[in-house]
Amino acid sequence: MNTKYLRTEPIDILLRDDESLVLLPPDLVIRLSPIATAIHQALAHPMDAAALAAVVQRRFGSPPGDQSAEEAVTLMVAELCDAGILMVAPRD
Amino acid sequence: MAGTYASRVETPRHLRLNALGTTLSVEFGDAVPLEYIAVVAHAWKRCIDAPPPAGDHPAAEPLVLRQPSSSDPDHHGAALQQLSRDVTLRLIAAQTGRLLMFHAGAVTDPETGRTLVFIAPSGTGKTTLSRTLGAHFGYVTDETVGIDPRTGRIHPYPKPLSIITGTGRHKTETSPDSLGLLPHHTAPRLANVILLDRQPNATSATLEPLDVFTAIEGVVPQSSALNRLPRPLNTLAELLEARGPVHRLTYAEASAALPVLARLMEVST
């Protein structure tokens, strides 16, 4: 089974245009780019990297260079997990 | 001096401080010298003389001081600084979940109530700037600013200022009256927020407008109990966006910042 991801529960989210600020406990504020914001919004429900890449690709197109959308999304998801924005979703 | 200010003490061993939109009772045990209480009453005179907050307001947890402080004035400094810290913590605790609170100084236009709030970490120039600006505008606080998020009303906290005196390195909690600082407007309201960026090598004082995300990224680390307010980021953004951009002030000396901030006070709405 593919790993699914889910966003952690923020205290608050501020959206302006395509960007967002996320406030995590106790008072850590993190600025998300438009792509990170789209990922964060999509992961209100568990999703694996392939499904997430499809969401991002539909909205932002393919990444430049040889990197696939899934590879690029996987890297970004790892960074967001490290920052405490996302987590691996519990298995059903 | 002790006799002069002892008369302002509600009872000889009880002070009531009205600040940050709440009231804090300070009681002194029998072992605390009256001379020390008189020094406290002098330093905190503006909070003692302030009217009690109107309407519904929280009560701060009373502060009880049992430890004797030496009657030698040279030894009052550390006790007064600790008292300032304890008072601030209790006021913040009382207003948690009610006010937006920042580590900040503030001054107000004595006639209009427009208030500049300048945010910075401890030890980076808030008190010096408060002292400089407070000689020209009403002194609101040098430590903690509390703002009603619905209205932008600011609840003053005109505490004593920690000032380095003489040639020593010790700080003295000094009454704003002793420093000649002007009293604040009776109903200060937020006009503009400034993030302080003190750069010793800056050749002039400059203001740079910030987008709301950059502003909030700078403001949040200097907030108190922000996460206890409902929708804190959105509440903060709405308050800031309604009052024009937050500015970053880069400066070396408070004297150079004065004319820049005076102009900002004039154009603020």
XYZ file of C-alpha atoms in Angstrom:
361
model
C 0.000 0.000 0.000
C 1.344 3.447 -0.922
C 2.134 5.856 1.863
C -0.547 8.461 2.303
C -0.016 11.886 3.753
C -2.204 14.217 5.751
C -1.779 17.742 6.999
C -1.285 18.294 10.700
C -3.913 20.320 12.499
C -2.865 23.965 12.411
C -4.052 26.595 14.850
C -4.943 28.811 11.924
C -4.331 29.296 8.214
C -4.165 32.666 6.494
C -4.740 32.624 2.735
C -3.901 35.526 0.445
C -3.969 34.966 -3.312
C -2.236 31.593 -3.818
C 0.022 31.750 -0.761
C -0.637 30.936 2.851
C 0.705 31.302 6.365
C 0.205 28.399 8.721
C 0.349 28.761 12.492
C 1.433 25.598 14.296
C 1.473 25.074 18.064
C 2.538 26.896 20.059
C 3.373 29.888 17.900
C 5.385 28.749 14.879
C 4.382 30.569 11.712
C 5.389 29.076 8.352
C 4.941 30.674 4.936
C 3.867 28.338 2.135
C 4.459 28.911 -1.573
C 1.547 28.525 -3.991
C 2.465 24.870 -4.686
C 2.949 24.099 -0.991
C -0.367 25.793 -0.277
C -2.098 23.609 -2.891
C -0.534 20.501 -1.339
C -1.566 21.610 2.128
C -5.135 22.229 1.023
C -5.353 18.906 -0.825
C -4.124 17.020 2.208
C -7.113 17.928 4.312
C -7.806 14.286 3.427
C -5.187 11.501 3.129
C -3.599 11.168 -0.294
C -0.548 9.394 -1.704
C 2.222 11.097 -3.648
C 0.930 10.000 -7.055
C -2.550 11.378 -6.464
C -1.094 14.528 -4.979
C 1.208 14.971 -7.978
C -1.798 14.774 -10.290
C -3.506 17.529 -8.329
C -0.414 19.750 -8.476
C 0.272 19.014 -12.143
C -3.277 19.933 -13.162
C -2.901 23.320 -11.515
C 0.754 24.216 -12.039
C 1.881 22.027 -14.968
C 4.924 19.776 -15.055
C 8.110 20.694 -13.173
C 11.003 22.051 -15.249
C 13.852 19.705 -16.170
C 13.833 15.928 -16.026
C 12.142 15.590 -12.672
C 8.705 13.988 -12.719
C 5.777 15.652 -10.973
C 5.642 12.794 -8.476
C 9.358 13.122 -7.664
C 9.027 16.880 -7.175
C 5.937 16.508 -5.009
C 7.562 13.761 -2.951
C 10.514 16.036 -2.186
C 8.235 18.886 -1.199
C 6.081 16.623 0.962
C 9.221 15.440 2.775
C 10.196 19.046 3.507
C 6.719 19.855 4.757
C 6.722 16.766 6.961
C 10.070 17.867 8.430
C 8.545 21.280 9.155
C 5.613 19.705 10.957
C 3.090 20.893 8.367
C 2.311 17.381 7.061
C 2.518 13.878 8.459
C 2.218 10.318 7.288
C -1.454 9.419 7.537
C -2.353 6.617 9.912
C -3.254 3.441 8.048
C -6.934 2.562 7.982
C 10.259 60.637 49.485
C 8.805 57.731 51.422
C 6.270 59.944 53.171
C 5.225 61.611 49.928
C 4.429 58.410 48.139
C 3.236 56.433 51.103
C 0.170 58.698 50.956
C -0.656 57.225 47.553
C -0.677 53.695 48.861
C -4.256 52.499 49.221
C -3.293 50.878 52.466
C 0.317 50.947 53.618
C 0.839 47.441 52.232
C -1.502 47.276 49.301
C -1.236 48.742 45.796
C -3.739 48.436 42.994
C -2.328 48.672 39.469
C -4.667 49.445 36.590
C -2.932 48.419 33.403
C -3.379 46.438 30.206
C -7.140 46.628 30.613
C -7.192 44.874 33.959
C -6.486 45.437 37.642
C -3.716 43.799 39.608
C -3.571 43.855 43.383
C -0.072 43.893 44.895
C 0.211 43.086 48.568
C 3.344 43.409 50.661
C 4.064 41.229 53.669
C 4.892 42.697 57.028
C 8.594 42.019 56.529
C 8.799 44.307 53.497
C 10.093 47.751 54.527
C 7.722 50.656 53.974
C 10.559 52.500 52.245
C 10.601 49.864 49.545
C 6.820 50.030 49.133
C 7.120 53.795 48.716
C 9.714 53.321 45.983
C 7.400 50.865 44.234
C 4.483 53.285 44.523
C 6.569 56.049 43.001
C 7.817 53.918 40.126
C 4.307 52.597 39.350
C 2.445 55.840 39.979
C 0.932 56.030 36.489
C -0.597 52.577 36.809
C -1.808 53.354 40.334
C -3.385 56.635 39.269
C -4.967 55.196 36.110
C -8.733 54.686 36.294
C -9.939 51.121 36.703
C -10.910 49.482 33.409
C -14.503 50.085 32.429
C -16.989 47.345 31.743
C -16.331 43.634 31.744
C -12.688 42.905 32.333
C -10.694 40.000 33.744
C -9.043 40.131 37.141
C -5.334 39.480 37.344
C -4.055 37.020 39.900
C -2.994 39.041 42.970
C 0.704 39.407 43.590
C 1.875 38.861 47.161
C 5.418 39.851 48.100
C 6.585 38.351 51.371
C 10.348 38.554 50.952
C 11.884 41.554 52.642
C 13.710 43.902 50.350
C 16.638 45.705 51.863
C 15.861 49.212 53.027
C 19.082 50.240 51.317
C 17.971 51.908 48.051
C 21.041 50.504 46.294
C 19.528 47.058 46.661
C 16.079 47.879 45.361
C 17.030 47.523 41.712
C 16.891 43.763 41.373
C 13.685 43.509 43.401
C 12.009 46.191 41.284
C 13.019 44.450 38.068
C 11.635 41.170 39.337
C 8.433 42.956 40.316
C 8.118 44.343 36.774
C 8.503 40.855 35.340
C 5.938 39.402 37.754
C 3.425 42.161 37.083
C 3.804 41.795 33.325
C 3.318 38.030 33.457
C 0.152 38.370 35.541
C -1.333 41.034 33.301
C -0.626 38.938 30.216
C -2.141 35.879 31.864
C -5.285 37.836 32.709
C -5.732 39.012 29.126
C -4.876 35.726 27.465
C -7.574 34.875 24.943
C -8.864 38.447 24.954
C -6.199 40.795 23.626
C -3.567 40.692 20.940
C -0.390 41.208 22.967
C 3.088 41.983 21.731
C 6.542 42.627 23.129
C 6.459 46.239 22.094
C 6.693 49.842 23.078
C 4.055 52.366 22.125
C 3.452 56.085 22.078
C 0.273 57.969 21.332
C -0.653 61.334 19.925
C -1.929 63.075 23.065
C -4.642 64.867 21.073
C -5.940 62.245 18.664
C -5.106 58.955 20.369
C -3.364 57.618 17.250
C -0.755 55.199 18.503
C 2.439 53.831 17.051
C 3.358 50.351 18.254
C 6.988 49.346 17.790
C 7.712 45.658 18.138
C 11.089 44.131 18.936
C 12.649 41.394 21.051
C 13.840 42.246 24.533
C 17.114 44.109 24.710
C 16.969 45.594 21.232
C 15.991 49.185 21.865
C 12.308 49.373 22.831
C 12.927 51.178 26.112
C 15.380 53.659 24.640
C 12.988 54.454 21.809
C 10.040 54.683 24.226
C 11.967 57.169 26.307
C 12.947 59.284 23.308
C 9.498 59.262 21.727
C 7.724 59.622 25.062
C 9.197 63.092 25.509
C 7.177 64.178 22.446
C 4.220 61.790 22.406
C 2.241 60.144 25.189
C 4.027 57.200 26.776
C 1.898 54.042 26.580
C 4.429 51.342 27.484
C 7.949 50.109 26.824
C 7.214 46.426 27.320
C 3.829 44.951 26.389
C 1.113 46.327 24.158
C -2.402 44.922 24.469
C -4.817 45.565 21.600
C -8.510 44.786 21.418
C -8.627 42.810 18.156
C -12.177 43.968 17.367
C -11.633 47.691 17.710
C -7.900 48.403 17.669
C -8.227 50.011 21.099
C -4.951 49.853 22.990
C -4.873 49.203 26.727
C -1.977 51.189 28.191
C 0.638 49.723 30.456
C 2.726 52.761 31.482
C 5.156 50.823 33.635
C 8.477 52.131 34.922
C 11.289 51.975 32.406
C 14.488 50.001 32.992
C 17.140 52.645 32.566
C 20.892 52.324 32.977
C 21.903 55.108 35.316
C 25.217 56.685 36.139
C 28.363 54.961 35.069
C 27.300 51.540 36.291
C 25.778 48.741 34.270
C 22.846 48.291 36.648
C 19.374 49.147 35.468
C 16.946 51.130 37.562
C 13.184 50.891 37.234
C 12.429 54.538 36.665
C 9.059 56.246 36.777
C 7.955 57.776 33.454
C 7.244 60.935 35.465
C 10.872 61.114 36.592
C 11.912 60.909 32.930
C 9.529 63.661 31.872
C 7.503 61.401 29.592
C 4.134 62.741 28.489
C 0.914 61.061 29.632
C -0.931 58.948 27.108
C -4.272 59.738 25.483
C -7.250 58.443 27.444
C -8.297 56.124 24.609
C -5.278 55.177 22.496
C -6.026 53.314 19.267
C -3.728 51.502 16.890
C -2.537 53.633 13.980
C 0.536 51.796 12.778
C 2.812 48.896 13.656
C 6.569 49.122 13.234
C 9.063 46.274 13.420
C 12.316 47.573 14.868
C 15.568 46.593 13.197
C 18.349 48.281 15.112
C 21.546 48.295 13.098
C 24.439 50.043 14.868
C 26.036 50.891 11.530
C 22.941 52.346 9.889
C 23.719 55.844 8.634
C 20.104 57.009 8.735
C 16.706 55.884 9.925
C 14.574 54.399 7.164
C 11.072 52.976 6.970
C 10.241 50.118 4.627
C 6.632 49.021 4.089
C 6.106 45.277 4.406
C 3.589 42.950 2.792
C 1.209 41.435 5.295
C 2.841 37.987 5.269
C 6.305 39.387 5.971
C 4.812 41.581 8.668
C 3.072 38.687 10.375
C 6.204 36.550 10.178
C 7.978 39.313 12.089
C 5.179 40.002 14.545
C 4.225 36.474 15.627
C 7.526 35.611 17.381
C 7.056 38.731 19.530
C 3.473 37.959 20.475
C 2.132 36.592 23.749
C -0.579 33.926 23.871
C -1.548 34.558 20.251
C -2.643 30.945 19.884
C -5.342 31.447 22.537
C -7.311 33.845 20.357
C -9.844 32.538 17.856
C -8.496 32.519 14.252
C -5.340 34.299 15.412
C -3.611 34.776 12.031
C -6.763 36.041 10.345
C -7.569 38.290 13.303
C -4.080 39.745 13.209
C -4.134 40.189 9.426
C -7.497 41.970 9.501
C -6.279 44.340 12.195
C -3.049 45.161 10.362
C -4.520 45.424 6.869
C -7.139 47.916 8.064
C -4.377 50.299 9.115
C -2.019 50.403 6.172
C 1.222 48.522 5.879
C 3.402 47.506 8.774
C 6.815 49.141 8.413
C 10.288 47.948 9.245
C 12.331 50.714 10.857
C 16.064 50.348 10.362
C 17.995 52.736 12.584
C 21.024 53.127 14.773
C 20.027 55.783 17.291
C 16.629 56.627 18.729
C 17.238 60.317 18.060
C 17.435 59.595 14.333
C 14.238 57.552 14.450
C 12.243 60.349 16.103
C 11.594 62.546 13.030
C 10.846 59.508 10.859
C 8.268 58.179 13.292
C 6.846 61.650 13.894
C 6.086 61.884 10.170
C 4.510 58.437 10.241
C 2.347 59.525 13.168
C 1.147 62.510 11.107
C 0.101 60.473 8.086
C -1.379 57.539 9.976
C -5.136 57.289 9.946
